[in-house]
Amino acid sequence: MKERTEKLIQKLSETFEGDPWFGQSLMRKLENVPYIIGYKTCIPKSHSVAEIVAHLICWKNFVYEKLKNNEDFDITIDSEMDWPEIKIHSKKEWEELKRDLVSAQFRIYEALREKPDDSYLTANVSGREYDMEYLILGILQHDIYHLGQIGLIESQLNKTESDSGVFKA
């Protein structure tokens, strides 16, 4: 019986590509972020939407590796593995980055579906002081947190671009 796992998948999916109660899902929000905004920042030394997406991919990969019991895989906060340097120079690269995010998310779904039951949820995550269920709920919260940042960046840059005439018809 995998009732808890199925509920977790449902919650992950709702936040990532569904219709969450708080508004747009992560992918719906990113679908509406034009390439011209994806690589820009609001203020110097802050993260762009593209950098946030790369960061989300890193942590989704972390969850996947831990679900596959990879004890050696780890991410150090504020390291290159946490916030990889990424430069987006074209719409094609922007679309590819979003596809990589979708792929990382679906790998988590697959790893969860491979679990024979819910017993793994209480197992400790190797190298951490929490269990698998906490990890999975954490990646859900991580998506929501960064979704808010993306929305803020988008709204600020849309206003800037709109004022400059770039988005005028």
mmCIF file of C-alpha atoms in Angstrom:
data_model
loop_
_atom_site.group_PDB
_atom_site.id
_atom_site.type_symbol
_atom_site.label_atom_id
_atom_site.label_comp_id
_atom_site.label_asym_id
_atom_site.label_seq_id
_atom_site.Cartn_x
_atom_site.Cartn_y
_atom_site.Cartn_z
ATOM 1 C CA MET A 1 0.000 0.000 0.000
ATOM 2 C CA LYS A 2 1.410 3.366 -1.053
ATOM 3 C CA GLU A 3 -1.284 5.834 -0.005
ATOM 4 C CA ARG A 4 1.157 8.363 1.488
ATOM 5 C CA THR A 5 3.422 8.170 -1.550
ATOM 6 C CA GLU A 6 0.508 8.722 -3.914
ATOM 7 C CA LYS A 7 -0.598 11.764 -1.890
ATOM 8 C CA LEU A 8 2.941 13.146 -1.996
ATOM 9 C CA ILE A 9 3.088 12.690 -5.766
ATOM 10 C CA GLN A 10 -0.266 14.456 -6.062
ATOM 11 C CA LYS A 11 0.960 17.398 -3.949
ATOM 12 C CA LEU A 12 4.217 17.631 -5.904
ATOM 13 C CA SER A 13 2.357 17.540 -9.202
ATOM 14 C CA GLU A 14 -0.205 20.118 -8.126
ATOM 15 C CA THR A 15 2.510 22.619 -7.181
ATOM 16 C CA PHE A 16 4.701 21.851 -10.177
ATOM 17 C CA GLU A 17 2.210 21.658 -13.062
ATOM 18 C CA GLY A 18 -1.297 21.615 -11.642
ATOM 19 C CA ASP A 19 -3.736 24.080 -10.128
ATOM 20 C CA PRO A 20 -2.592 24.796 -6.560
ATOM 21 C CA TRP A 21 -4.837 26.860 -4.281
ATOM 22 C CA PHE A 22 -2.255 29.673 -4.042
ATOM 23 C CA GLY A 23 -2.282 30.535 -7.757
ATOM 24 C CA GLN A 24 -0.126 29.474 -10.696
ATOM 25 C CA SER A 25 1.953 26.332 -10.554
ATOM 26 C CA LEU A 26 5.689 26.572 -11.127
ATOM 27 C CA MET A 27 5.517 25.514 -14.776
ATOM 28 C CA ARG A 28 2.531 27.761 -15.530
ATOM 29 C CA LYS A 29 4.496 30.675 -14.102
ATOM 30 C CA LEU A 30 7.591 29.785 -16.132
ATOM 31 C CA GLU A 31 5.527 29.396 -19.320
ATOM 32 C CA ASN A 32 4.608 33.055 -18.915
ATOM 33 C CA VAL A 33 8.144 34.274 -18.282
ATOM 34 C CA PRO A 34 9.531 35.462 -21.612
ATOM 35 C CA TYR A 35 13.121 34.704 -22.556
ATOM 36 C CA ILE A 36 14.028 38.380 -22.257
ATOM 37 C CA ILE A 37 13.194 38.268 -18.529
ATOM 38 C CA GLY A 38 14.531 34.769 -17.839
ATOM 39 C CA TYR A 39 18.167 35.821 -17.799
ATOM 40 C CA LYS A 40 17.840 39.248 -16.149
ATOM 41 C CA THR A 41 17.993 40.273 -12.501
ATOM 42 C CA CYS A 42 16.176 43.012 -10.588
ATOM 43 C CA ILE A 43 19.230 44.194 -8.723
ATOM 44 C CA PRO A 44 22.946 43.516 -9.137
ATOM 45 C CA LYS A 45 24.243 40.295 -7.578
ATOM 46 C CA SER A 46 20.754 38.828 -7.226
ATOM 47 C CA HIS A 47 19.641 35.662 -8.979
ATOM 48 C CA SER A 48 17.921 35.624 -12.340
ATOM 49 C CA VAL A 49 14.925 33.400 -13.008
ATOM 50 C CA ALA A 50 17.229 31.136 -15.054
ATOM 51 C CA GLU A 51 19.606 30.799 -12.090
ATOM 52 C CA ILE A 52 16.686 29.950 -9.817
ATOM 53 C CA VAL A 53 15.516 27.303 -12.293
ATOM 54 C CA ALA A 54 19.024 25.786 -12.375
ATOM 55 C CA HIS A 55 19.021 25.795 -8.564
ATOM 56 C CA LEU A 56 15.643 24.015 -8.519
ATOM 57 C CA ILE A 57 17.044 21.378 -10.881
ATOM 58 C CA CYS A 58 20.010 20.799 -8.556
ATOM 59 C CA TRP A 59 17.792 20.154 -5.562
ATOM 60 C CA LYS A 60 15.391 17.962 -7.517
ATOM 61 C CA ASN A 61 18.430 15.917 -8.535
ATOM 62 C CA PHE A 62 19.397 15.731 -4.844
ATOM 63 C CA VAL A 63 15.954 14.340 -3.959
ATOM 64 C CA TYR A 64 16.130 11.837 -6.807
ATOM 65 C CA GLU A 65 19.596 10.632 -5.772
ATOM 66 C CA LYS A 66 18.502 10.223 -2.150
ATOM 67 C CA LEU A 67 15.370 8.327 -3.227
ATOM 68 C CA LYS A 68 17.726 6.009 -5.141
ATOM 69 C CA ASN A 69 19.776 5.589 -1.926
ATOM 70 C CA ASN A 70 22.868 7.317 -3.292
ATOM 71 C CA GLU A 71 24.761 7.911 -0.055
ATOM 72 C CA ASP A 72 27.633 9.722 -1.780
ATOM 73 C CA PHE A 73 25.580 12.433 -3.468
ATOM 74 C CA ASP A 74 25.398 15.697 -1.564
ATOM 75 C CA ILE A 75 25.027 19.417 -2.101
ATOM 76 C CA THR A 76 26.772 22.009 0.034
ATOM 77 C CA ILE A 77 24.705 25.144 0.550
ATOM 78 C CA ASP A 78 25.927 28.129 -1.527
ATOM 79 C CA SER A 79 28.289 25.926 -3.543
ATOM 80 C CA GLU A 80 28.467 25.570 -7.326
ATOM 81 C CA MET A 81 26.262 22.475 -6.973
ATOM 82 C CA ASP A 82 23.670 24.554 -5.094
ATOM 83 C CA TRP A 83 23.742 27.617 -7.356
ATOM 84 C CA PRO A 84 25.427 26.671 -10.630
ATOM 85 C CA GLU A 85 26.578 29.457 -12.898
ATOM 86 C CA ILE A 86 24.292 29.597 -15.873
ATOM 87 C CA LYS A 87 24.086 31.956 -18.789
ATOM 88 C CA ILE A 88 21.102 31.912 -21.112
ATOM 89 C CA HIS A 89 21.807 33.513 -24.484
ATOM 90 C CA SER A 90 18.802 32.469 -26.525
ATOM 91 C CA LYS A 91 15.166 31.458 -26.391
ATOM 92 C CA LYS A 92 16.276 27.934 -27.325
ATOM 93 C CA GLU A 93 18.538 27.733 -24.244
ATOM 94 C CA TRP A 94 15.711 29.079 -22.057
ATOM 95 C CA GLU A 95 13.323 26.410 -23.362
ATOM 96 C CA GLU A 96 15.973 23.703 -22.855
ATOM 97 C CA LEU A 97 16.490 24.796 -19.241
ATOM 98 C CA LYS A 98 12.750 24.519 -18.585
ATOM 99 C CA ARG A 99 12.729 21.057 -20.191
ATOM 100 C CA ASP A 100 15.569 20.031 -17.857
ATOM 101 C CA LEU A 101 13.449 21.163 -14.916
ATOM 102 C CA VAL A 102 10.516 19.057 -16.103
ATOM 103 C CA SER A 103 12.818 16.077 -16.570
ATOM 104 C CA ALA A 104 14.203 16.432 -13.043
ATOM 105 C CA GLN A 105 10.672 16.581 -11.625
ATOM 106 C CA PHE A 106 9.523 13.515 -13.531
ATOM 107 C CA ARG A 107 12.549 11.550 -12.343
ATOM 108 C CA ILE A 108 11.311 12.143 -8.797
ATOM 109 C CA TYR A 109 7.842 10.857 -9.741
ATOM 110 C CA GLU A 110 9.400 7.750 -11.283
ATOM 111 C CA ALA A 111 11.582 7.085 -8.230
ATOM 112 C CA LEU A 112 8.565 7.450 -5.952
ATOM 113 C CA ARG A 113 6.445 5.137 -8.089
ATOM 114 C CA GLU A 114 9.180 2.493 -7.971
ATOM 115 C CA LYS A 115 8.900 2.235 -4.185
ATOM 116 C CA PRO A 116 7.011 -0.933 -3.255
ATOM 117 C CA ASP A 117 5.301 0.646 -0.222
ATOM 118 C CA ASP A 118 5.438 3.650 2.111
ATOM 119 C CA SER A 119 7.981 2.221 4.552
ATOM 120 C CA TYR A 120 10.879 4.171 2.964
ATOM 121 C CA LEU A 121 9.256 7.447 4.097
ATOM 122 C CA THR A 122 10.478 6.966 7.676
ATOM 123 C CA ALA A 123 14.038 6.046 6.650
ATOM 124 C CA ASN A 124 16.699 8.644 7.333
ATOM 125 C CA VAL A 125 18.176 10.506 4.376
ATOM 126 C CA SER A 126 21.866 9.626 4.224
ATOM 127 C CA GLY A 127 24.030 12.467 5.455
ATOM 128 C CA ARG A 128 21.048 14.392 6.861
ATOM 129 C CA GLU A 129 19.123 14.500 10.130
ATOM 130 C CA TYR A 130 15.666 13.972 8.646
ATOM 131 C CA ASP A 131 13.630 11.282 6.954
ATOM 132 C CA MET A 132 12.525 10.795 3.353
ATOM 133 C CA GLU A 133 9.042 12.185 3.886
ATOM 134 C CA TYR A 134 10.530 15.413 5.267
ATOM 135 C CA LEU A 135 12.818 15.574 2.232
ATOM 136 C CA ILE A 136 9.929 15.179 -0.218
ATOM 137 C CA LEU A 137 7.809 17.776 1.582
ATOM 138 C CA GLY A 138 10.891 19.987 1.625
ATOM 139 C CA ILE A 139 11.273 19.955 -2.159
ATOM 140 C CA LEU A 140 7.600 20.901 -2.405
ATOM 141 C CA GLN A 141 8.165 23.855 -0.065
ATOM 142 C CA HIS A 142 11.334 24.745 -1.974
ATOM 143 C CA ASP A 143 9.347 25.004 -5.222
ATOM 144 C CA ILE A 144 6.750 27.257 -3.584
ATOM 145 C CA TYR A 145 9.408 29.485 -2.031
ATOM 146 C CA HIS A 146 11.220 30.009 -5.324
ATOM 147 C CA LEU A 147 7.943 30.334 -7.234
ATOM 148 C CA GLY A 148 7.299 33.437 -5.120
ATOM 149 C CA GLN A 149 10.726 34.810 -6.010
ATOM 150 C CA ILE A 150 10.140 34.152 -9.700
ATOM 151 C CA GLY A 151 6.814 35.967 -9.523
ATOM 152 C CA LEU A 152 8.416 38.958 -7.852
ATOM 153 C CA ILE A 153 11.275 39.102 -10.357
ATOM 154 C CA GLU A 154 8.851 38.741 -13.250
ATOM 155 C CA SER A 155 6.577 41.500 -12.008
ATOM 156 C CA GLN A 156 9.477 43.900 -11.426
ATOM 157 C CA LEU A 157 11.149 43.187 -14.762
ATOM 158 C CA ASN A 158 7.851 43.250 -16.679
ATOM 159 C CA LYS A 159 7.246 46.712 -15.277
ATOM 160 C CA THR A 160 10.760 47.812 -16.234
ATOM 161 C CA GLU A 161 10.511 46.323 -19.723
ATOM 162 C CA SER A 162 6.997 47.698 -20.178
ATOM 163 C CA ASP A 163 8.175 51.185 -19.204
ATOM 164 C CA SER A 164 11.030 50.891 -21.715
ATOM 165 C CA GLY A 165 8.677 50.118 -24.582
ATOM 166 C CA VAL A 166 10.005 46.587 -25.206
ATOM 167 C CA PHE A 167 6.610 44.983 -24.487
ATOM 168 C CA LYS A 168 4.464 47.610 -26.143
ATOM 169 C CA ALA A 169 2.393 46.553 -29.125
#
